[in-house]
PDB file of C-alpha atoms in Angstrom:
ATOM      1  CA  MET A  14      60.186  57.093   2.817  1.00 63.00           C
ATOM      2  CA  ALA A  15      63.645  57.897   1.675  1.00 71.00           C
ATOM      3  CA  MET A  16      66.198  55.138   1.438  1.00 81.00           C
ATOM      4  CA  ALA A  17      69.980  55.552   1.441  1.00 85.00           C
ATOM      5  CA  VAL A  18      72.761  53.008   1.039  1.00 87.00           C
ATOM      6  CA  VAL A  19      75.377  53.239   3.814  1.00 89.00           C
ATOM      7  CA  ASN A  20      79.013  53.198   2.815  1.00 91.00           C
ATOM      8  CA  ARG A  21      79.658  50.200   4.942  1.00 94.00           C
ATOM      9  CA  CYS A  22      79.057  46.550   4.748  1.00 95.00           C
ATOM     10  CA  ALA A  23      78.431  44.222   7.660  1.00 96.00           C
ATOM     11  CA  VAL A  24      79.606  40.916   9.049  1.00 97.00           C
ATOM     12  CA  GLY A  25      77.187  38.872  11.170  1.00 96.00           C
ATOM     13  CA  VAL A  26      78.877  36.816  13.799  1.00 96.00           C
ATOM     14  CA  TYR A  27      76.780  33.812  15.176  1.00 94.00           C
ATOM     15  CA  PRO A  28      77.957  31.641  18.235  1.00 93.00           C
ATOM     16  CA  SER A  29      79.121  28.272  17.041  1.00 92.00           C
ATOM     17  CA  GLU A  30      78.763  25.151  19.147  1.00 91.00           C
ATOM     18  CA  GLN A  31      82.388  25.469  20.270  1.00 93.00           C
ATOM     19  CA  LEU A  32      81.580  28.911  21.847  1.00 93.00           C
ATOM     20  CA  LEU A  33      78.324  27.567  23.408  1.00 91.00           C
ATOM     21  CA  ASP A  34      80.231  24.652  24.847  1.00 92.00           C
ATOM     22  CA  TRP A  35      82.736  27.019  26.483  1.00 94.00           C
ATOM     23  CA  ALA A  36      79.880  29.158  27.782  1.00 92.00           C
ATOM     24  CA  ARG A  37      78.189  26.013  29.259  1.00 91.00           C
ATOM     25  CA  ARG A  38      81.450  25.011  31.037  1.00 93.00           C
ATOM     26  CA  LEU A  39      81.369  28.425  32.702  1.00 92.00           C
ATOM     27  CA  GLU A  40      77.717  27.797  33.578  1.00 90.00           C
ATOM     28  CA  LEU A  41      76.537  30.651  31.304  1.00 87.00           C
ATOM     29  CA  GLU A  42      72.919  30.918  29.989  1.00 83.00           C
ATOM     30  CA  VAL A  43      73.123  29.708  26.428  1.00 82.00           C
ATOM     31  CA  ASP A  44      69.362  29.192  25.981  1.00 77.00           C
ATOM     32  CA  ALA A  45      68.318  32.782  26.695  1.00 68.00           C
ATOM     33  CA  ALA A  46      66.501  34.722  24.102  1.00 54.00           C
ATOM     34  CA  GLY A  47      68.982  36.287  21.737  1.00 61.00           C
ATOM     35  CA  ALA A  48      71.918  34.018  22.836  1.00 70.00           C
ATOM     36  CA  ARG A  49      72.120  32.461  19.344  1.00 75.00           C
ATOM     37  CA  GLU A  50      71.301  35.620  17.530  1.00 82.00           C
ATOM     38  CA  PRO A  51      74.121  37.306  15.534  1.00 88.00           C
ATOM     39  CA  CYS A  52      75.896  40.501  16.405  1.00 91.00           C
ATOM     40  CA  LEU A  53      76.499  42.743  13.391  1.00 94.00           C
ATOM     41  CA  TYR A  54      79.653  44.538  12.869  1.00 96.00           C
ATOM     42  CA  LEU A  55      80.012  47.323  10.238  1.00 95.00           C
ATOM     43  CA  ILE A  56      83.098  46.822   7.963  1.00 96.00           C
ATOM     44  CA  PRO A  57      84.545  48.686   5.026  1.00 96.00           C
ATOM     45  CA  ASP A  58      82.940  48.173   1.578  1.00 95.00           C
ATOM     46  CA  TYR A  59      84.235  45.298  -0.377  1.00 96.00           C
ATOM     47  CA  ASP A  60      83.834  43.976  -3.914  1.00 94.00           C
ATOM     48  CA  THR A  61      84.512  40.257  -3.653  1.00 96.00           C
ATOM     49  CA  GLN A  62      84.233  37.451  -1.172  1.00 96.00           C
ATOM     50  CA  GLU A  63      87.926  37.254  -0.916  1.00 97.00           C
ATOM     51  CA  GLU A  64      88.133  40.898  -0.037  1.00 97.00           C
ATOM     52  CA  ALA A  65      85.577  40.449   2.575  1.00 97.00           C
ATOM     53  CA  GLU A  66      87.566  37.566   4.130  1.00 97.00           C
ATOM     54  CA  GLU A  67      90.749  39.768   4.103  1.00 97.00           C
ATOM     55  CA  ILE A  68      88.974  42.607   5.914  1.00 97.00           C
ATOM     56  CA  LEU A  69      87.642  40.166   8.594  1.00 98.00           C
ATOM     57  CA  ALA A  70      91.100  38.821   9.107  1.00 98.00           C
ATOM     58  CA  GLU A  71      92.238  42.330   9.880  1.00 97.00           C
ATOM     59  CA  VAL A  72      89.478  43.004  12.404  1.00 97.00           C
ATOM     60  CA  TYR A  73      88.653  39.713  13.915  1.00 98.00           C
ATOM     61  CA  GLU A  74      90.530  40.390  17.192  1.00 97.00           C
ATOM     62  CA  ALA A  75      88.335  43.335  18.049  1.00 96.00           C
ATOM     63  CA  ILE A  76      85.174  41.152  17.150  1.00 97.00           C
ATOM     64  CA  PHE A  77      86.433  38.219  19.157  1.00 97.00           C
ATOM     65  CA  GLU A  78      87.052  40.294  22.254  1.00 95.00           C
ATOM     66  CA  ALA A  79      83.757  42.097  22.057  1.00 93.00           C
ATOM     67  CA  GLU A  80      81.852  38.768  21.692  1.00 94.00           C
ATOM     68  CA  LEU A  81      83.795  37.164  24.571  1.00 94.00           C
ATOM     69  CA  ASP A  82      83.125  40.242  26.685  1.00 92.00           C
ATOM     70  CA  TYR A  83      79.458  40.041  25.870  1.00 89.00           C
ATOM     71  CA  TRP A  84      79.366  36.452  27.000  1.00 90.00           C
ATOM     72  CA  HIS A  85      81.589  36.831  30.073  1.00 90.00           C
ATOM     73  CA  ARG A  86      83.345  39.888  31.380  1.00 90.00           C
ATOM     74  CA  ASP A  87      86.064  37.963  33.200  1.00 93.00           C
ATOM     75  CA  ILE A  88      89.056  38.161  30.741  1.00 94.00           C
ATOM     76  CA  GLY A  89      90.834  35.441  32.734  1.00 95.00           C
ATOM     77  CA  ALA A  90      88.028  32.763  31.636  1.00 95.00           C
ATOM     78  CA  TRP A  91      88.539  33.679  27.922  1.00 96.00           C
ATOM     79  CA  PRO A  92      90.505  31.234  25.691  1.00 95.00           C
ATOM     80  CA  ALA A  93      94.123  31.870  25.701  1.00 95.00           C
ATOM     81  CA  GLU A  94      94.460  31.269  22.036  1.00 96.00           C
ATOM     82  CA  ARG A  95      92.499  33.748  19.948  1.00 97.00           C
ATOM     83  CA  THR A  96      93.932  33.385  16.698  1.00 97.00           C
ATOM     84  CA  TYR A  97      91.891  33.904  13.415  1.00 97.00           C
ATOM     85  CA  PRO A  98      91.581  30.085  12.923  1.00 97.00           C
ATOM     86  CA  VAL A  99      90.215  29.787  16.513  1.00 97.00           C
ATOM     87  CA  PHE A 100      87.831  32.748  15.833  1.00 98.00           C
ATOM     88  CA  ARG A 101      86.394  31.069  12.665  1.00 97.00           C
ATOM     89  CA  LYS A 102      85.847  27.814  14.853  1.00 97.00           C
ATOM     90  CA  TRP A 103      84.068  29.778  17.606  1.00 96.00           C
ATOM     91  CA  PHE A 104      81.840  31.729  15.232  1.00 96.00           C
ATOM     92  CA  ASP A 105      79.807  31.226  12.220  1.00 95.00           C
ATOM     93  CA  VAL A 106      80.202  34.290   9.888  1.00 97.00           C
ATOM     94  CA  ARG A 107      77.854  35.850   7.228  1.00 96.00           C
ATOM     95  CA  PHE A 108      78.819  38.845   5.249  1.00 97.00           C
ATOM     96  CA  TYR A 109      76.143  41.488   4.419  1.00 96.00           C
ATOM     97  CA  PRO A 110      77.460  43.534   1.353  1.00 94.00           C
ATOM     98  CA  LEU A 111      74.670  46.147   1.158  1.00 92.00           C
ATOM     99  CA  ILE A 112      73.373  48.158   4.139  1.00 91.00           C
ATOM    100  CA  GLN A 113      70.300  50.205   3.516  1.00 91.00           C
ATOM    101  CA  ASP A 114      69.293  52.900   5.860  1.00 88.00           C
ATOM    102  CA  LEU A 115      65.399  53.435   6.111  1.00 90.00           C
ATOM    103  CA  VAL A 116      65.721  56.038   8.818  1.00 87.00           C
ATOM    104  CA  ALA A 117      65.683  59.713   7.893  1.00 82.00           C
ATOM    105  CA  ASP A 118      67.577  60.808  10.993  1.00 85.00           C
ATOM    106  CA  GLU A 119      71.361  61.325  10.698  1.00 84.00           C
ATOM    107  CA  LEU A 120      73.368  58.270  11.289  1.00 81.00           C
ATOM    108  CA  THR A 121      75.440  58.656  14.531  1.00 84.00           C
ATOM    109  CA  ALA A 122      77.929  56.667  16.478  1.00 82.00           C
ATOM    110  CA  THR A 123      78.676  56.170  20.260  1.00 80.00           C
ATOM    111  CA  GLU A 124      82.075  55.450  21.565  1.00 80.00           C
ATOM    112  CA  LEU A 125      82.091  52.201  23.659  1.00 72.00           C
ATOM    113  CA  ASP A 126      83.316  52.688  27.111  1.00 69.00           C
ATOM    114  CA  ASP A 127      82.678  50.578  30.296  1.00 67.00           C
ATOM    115  CA  GLU A 128      79.675  52.479  31.349  1.00 66.00           C
ATOM    116  CA  PHE A 129      77.973  52.223  27.984  1.00 60.00           C
ATOM    117  CA  VAL A 130      78.872  48.488  27.642  1.00 58.00           C
ATOM    118  CA  GLY A 131      77.400  47.904  31.156  1.00 62.00           C
ATOM    119  CA  THR A 132      74.248  49.684  30.306  1.00 62.00           C
ATOM    120  CA  ILE A 133      73.878  47.597  27.204  1.00 57.00           C
ATOM    121  CA  THR A 134      74.673  44.256  29.044  1.00 60.00           C
ATOM    122  CA  THR A 135      72.064  45.081  31.702  1.00 62.00           C
ATOM    123  CA  ALA A 136      69.386  45.830  28.987  1.00 60.00           C
ATOM    124  CA  LEU A 137      70.169  42.549  27.189  1.00 56.00           C
ATOM    125  CA  GLU A 138      70.155  40.571  30.475  1.00 60.00           C
ATOM    126  CA  GLY A 139      66.734  42.039  31.236  1.00 58.00           C
ATOM    127  CA  MET A 140      65.513  41.027  27.810  1.00 51.00           C
ATOM    128  CA  ALA A 141      66.778  37.546  28.334  1.00 50.00           C
ATOM    129  CA  LYS A 142      64.831  37.222  31.525  1.00 55.00           C
ATOM    130  CA  ALA A 143      61.608  38.656  30.246  1.00 50.00           C
ATOM    131  CA  PRO A 144      58.908  36.044  29.739  1.00 52.00           C
TER     132      PRO A 144
END
């Protein structure tokens, strides 16, 4: 099996108790399978922890909105203040500096549109309801 290193790093975003408290107030399912699992986001390569933090500070808004959308599609229910300090309170973050690809097929990307997000959301909801 061939192994390749991808020219990206990743950041794992885990829901913190603050996010889970918000979800509970909206009566969202926080105990479902996968609700506390991280979402991984590919970010540019970095050499130091400081550089990783700088990259995250530049892209956190997109991650914050993607996570809130995953939890609850109604933008009106999202917190009004979505600053970087709020993001760091709502999510525990872990950086992954090395991504290795164990799949021989070419790496591809799919643009996220409402139809694709809806399909993924439906699949995840189905997984959460499975015994």
